[in-house]
CSV table of C-alpha atoms in Angstrom, one decimal:
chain,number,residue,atom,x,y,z
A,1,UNK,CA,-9.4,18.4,-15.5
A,2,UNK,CA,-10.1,14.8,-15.5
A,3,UNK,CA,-7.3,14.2,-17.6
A,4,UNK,CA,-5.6,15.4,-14.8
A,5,UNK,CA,-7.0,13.4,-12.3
A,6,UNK,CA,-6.0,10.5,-14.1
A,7,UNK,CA,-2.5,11.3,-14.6
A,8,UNK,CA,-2.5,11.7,-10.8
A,9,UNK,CA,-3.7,8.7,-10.2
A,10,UNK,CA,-2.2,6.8,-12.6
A,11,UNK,CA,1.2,8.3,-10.8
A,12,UNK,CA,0.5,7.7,-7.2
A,13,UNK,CA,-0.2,3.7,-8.1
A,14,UNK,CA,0.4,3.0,-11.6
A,15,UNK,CA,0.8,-0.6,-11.4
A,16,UNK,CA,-2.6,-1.2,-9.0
A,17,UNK,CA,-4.5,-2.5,-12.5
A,18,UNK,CA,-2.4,-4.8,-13.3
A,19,UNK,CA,-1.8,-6.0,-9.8
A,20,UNK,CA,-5.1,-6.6,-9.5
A,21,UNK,CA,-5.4,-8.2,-13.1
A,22,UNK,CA,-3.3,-10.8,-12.2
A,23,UNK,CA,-4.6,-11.8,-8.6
A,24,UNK,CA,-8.1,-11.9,-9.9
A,25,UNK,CA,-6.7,-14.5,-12.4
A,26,UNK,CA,-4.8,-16.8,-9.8
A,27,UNK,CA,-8.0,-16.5,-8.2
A,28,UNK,CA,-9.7,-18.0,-11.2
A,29,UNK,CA,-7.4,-20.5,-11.8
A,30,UNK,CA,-7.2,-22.2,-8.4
A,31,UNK,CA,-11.2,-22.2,-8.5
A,32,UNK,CA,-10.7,-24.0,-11.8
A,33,UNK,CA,-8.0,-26.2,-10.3
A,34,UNK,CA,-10.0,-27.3,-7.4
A,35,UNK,CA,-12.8,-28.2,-9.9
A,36,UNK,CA,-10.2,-30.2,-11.8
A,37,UNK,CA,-9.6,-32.2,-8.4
A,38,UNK,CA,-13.4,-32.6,-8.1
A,39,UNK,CA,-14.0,-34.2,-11.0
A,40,UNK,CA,-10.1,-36.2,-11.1
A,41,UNK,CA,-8.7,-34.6,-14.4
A,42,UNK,CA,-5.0,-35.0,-13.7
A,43,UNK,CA,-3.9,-33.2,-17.1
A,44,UNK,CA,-5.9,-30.3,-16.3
A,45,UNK,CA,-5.3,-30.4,-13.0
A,46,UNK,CA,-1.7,-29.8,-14.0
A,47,UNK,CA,-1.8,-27.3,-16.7
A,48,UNK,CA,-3.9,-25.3,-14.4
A,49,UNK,CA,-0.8,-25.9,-11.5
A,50,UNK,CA,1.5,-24.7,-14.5
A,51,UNK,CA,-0.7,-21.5,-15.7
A,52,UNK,CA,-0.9,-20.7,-11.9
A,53,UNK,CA,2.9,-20.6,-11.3
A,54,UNK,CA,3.4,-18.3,-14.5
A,55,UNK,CA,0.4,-16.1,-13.0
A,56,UNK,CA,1.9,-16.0,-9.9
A,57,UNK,CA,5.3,-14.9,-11.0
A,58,UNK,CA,4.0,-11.9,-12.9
A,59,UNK,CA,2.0,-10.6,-9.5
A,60,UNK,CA,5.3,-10.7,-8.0
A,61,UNK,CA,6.8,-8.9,-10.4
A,62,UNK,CA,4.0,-6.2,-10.6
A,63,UNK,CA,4.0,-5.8,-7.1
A,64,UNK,CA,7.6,-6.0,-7.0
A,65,UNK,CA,7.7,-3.0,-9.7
A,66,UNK,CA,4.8,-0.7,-7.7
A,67,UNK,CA,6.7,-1.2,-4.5
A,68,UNK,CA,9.8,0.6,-6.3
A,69,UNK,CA,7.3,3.0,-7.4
A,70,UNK,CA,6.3,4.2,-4.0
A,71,UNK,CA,9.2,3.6,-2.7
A,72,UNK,CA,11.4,6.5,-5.0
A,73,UNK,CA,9.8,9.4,-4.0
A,74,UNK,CA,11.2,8.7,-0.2
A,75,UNK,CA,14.8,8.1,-1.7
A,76,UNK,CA,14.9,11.6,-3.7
A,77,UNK,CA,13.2,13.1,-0.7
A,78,UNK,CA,16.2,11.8,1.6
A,79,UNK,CA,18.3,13.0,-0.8
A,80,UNK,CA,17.0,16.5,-1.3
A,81,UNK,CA,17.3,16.6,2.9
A,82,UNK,CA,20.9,15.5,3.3
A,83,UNK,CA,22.4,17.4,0.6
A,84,UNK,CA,21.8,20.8,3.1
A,85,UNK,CA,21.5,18.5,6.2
A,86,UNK,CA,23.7,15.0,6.5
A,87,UNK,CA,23.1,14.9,10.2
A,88,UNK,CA,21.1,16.8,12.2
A,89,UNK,CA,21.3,17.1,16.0
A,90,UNK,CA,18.5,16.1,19.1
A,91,UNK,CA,17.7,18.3,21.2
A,92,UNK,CA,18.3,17.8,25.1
A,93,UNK,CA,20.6,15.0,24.8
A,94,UNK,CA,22.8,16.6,21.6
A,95,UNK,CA,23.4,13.4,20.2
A,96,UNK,CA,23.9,13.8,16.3
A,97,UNK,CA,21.8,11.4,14.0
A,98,UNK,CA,21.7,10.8,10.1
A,99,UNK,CA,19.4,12.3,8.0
A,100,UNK,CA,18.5,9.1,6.8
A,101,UNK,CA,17.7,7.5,10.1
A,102,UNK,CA,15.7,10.6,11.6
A,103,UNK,CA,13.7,10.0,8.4
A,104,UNK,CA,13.4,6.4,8.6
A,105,UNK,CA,12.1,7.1,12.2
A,106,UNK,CA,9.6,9.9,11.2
A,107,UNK,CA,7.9,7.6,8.6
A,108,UNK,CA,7.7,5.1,11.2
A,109,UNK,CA,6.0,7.8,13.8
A,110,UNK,CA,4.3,9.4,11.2
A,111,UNK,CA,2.0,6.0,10.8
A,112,UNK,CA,1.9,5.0,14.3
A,113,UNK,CA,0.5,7.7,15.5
A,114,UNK,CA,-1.8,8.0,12.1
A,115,UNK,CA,-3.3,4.7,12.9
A,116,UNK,CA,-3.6,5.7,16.8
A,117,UNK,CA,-5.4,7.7,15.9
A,118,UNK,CA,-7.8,6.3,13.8
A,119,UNK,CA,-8.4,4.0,16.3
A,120,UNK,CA,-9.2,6.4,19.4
A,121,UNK,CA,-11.3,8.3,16.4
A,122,UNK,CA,-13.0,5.3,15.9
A,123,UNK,CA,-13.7,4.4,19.4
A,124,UNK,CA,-14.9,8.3,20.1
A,125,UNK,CA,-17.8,7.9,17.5
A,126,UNK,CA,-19.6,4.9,18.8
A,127,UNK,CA,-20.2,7.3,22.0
A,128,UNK,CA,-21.6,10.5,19.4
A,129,UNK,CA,-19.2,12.8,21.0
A,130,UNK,CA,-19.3,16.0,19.5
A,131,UNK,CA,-16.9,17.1,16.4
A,132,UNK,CA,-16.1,13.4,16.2
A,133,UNK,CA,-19.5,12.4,13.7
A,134,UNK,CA,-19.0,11.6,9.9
A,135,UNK,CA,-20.8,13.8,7.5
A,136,UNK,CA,-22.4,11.3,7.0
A,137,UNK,CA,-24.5,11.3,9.6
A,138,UNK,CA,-24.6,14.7,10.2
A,139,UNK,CA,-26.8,15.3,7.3
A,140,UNK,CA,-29.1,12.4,8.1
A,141,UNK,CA,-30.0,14.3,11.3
A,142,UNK,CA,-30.6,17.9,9.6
């Protein structure tokens, strides 16, 4: 089972490790390159510039690389949708619209109104309303 867990994981952000590898280690090399400037090593100073760059490449790359990751499993869901449906059709105003475009403008809803309502969530608990505490909390006052 946890062998699964992994494998899930690994597959909904494989490259997160590495991401995070590599911006921990620009991190560490600007800290070392503002100590460089502190004590006025100029050769240091710009190897550390040098490493930095090299560092800074491979983040892109990695995050390059995850963002086709999470971005494929929209494309081949597009594609599954518009083999049966290329366009579909709106309701009220019968106006025919890509598949593509509907989708596009789902996603977009989709996390607009996930983050609305997060936010009104958010701004229900400070006032305790009922159905609206965390679990949290819940077993604090039991």
């Amino acid at each position: 089972m946890r062998k699964v867990s992994e494998l899930v994981k690994f597959l909904k952000d494989p490259h997160t490790k590495k991401v995070q590898h590599y911006k921990e280690r620009y991190q560490e090399l600007d800290e070392l390159s503002d100590v460089a400037v502190d004590i006025g090593d100029a050769e240091a100073y710009k190897s550390l510039q040098t490493e930095m760059r090299e560092v800074f490449f491979d983040y892109l790359t990695a995050v390059v690389v995850d963002s086709i990751y999470k971005l494929v499993p929209h494309v081949l869901i597009i594609l599954v949708i518009s083999l049966r449906w290329p366009t579909i059709t709106i309701p009220f105003v019968s106006w025919q619209v890509s598949i593509i475009g509907a989708y596009i403008v789902m996603y977009i809803l989709f996390h607009l109104g996930k983050s609305l309502v997060k936010r009104i969530k958010s701004r229900l608990d400070k006032f305790g309303e009922v159905g609206f505490i965390r679990g949290s909390e819940v077993t604090k006052i039991q």
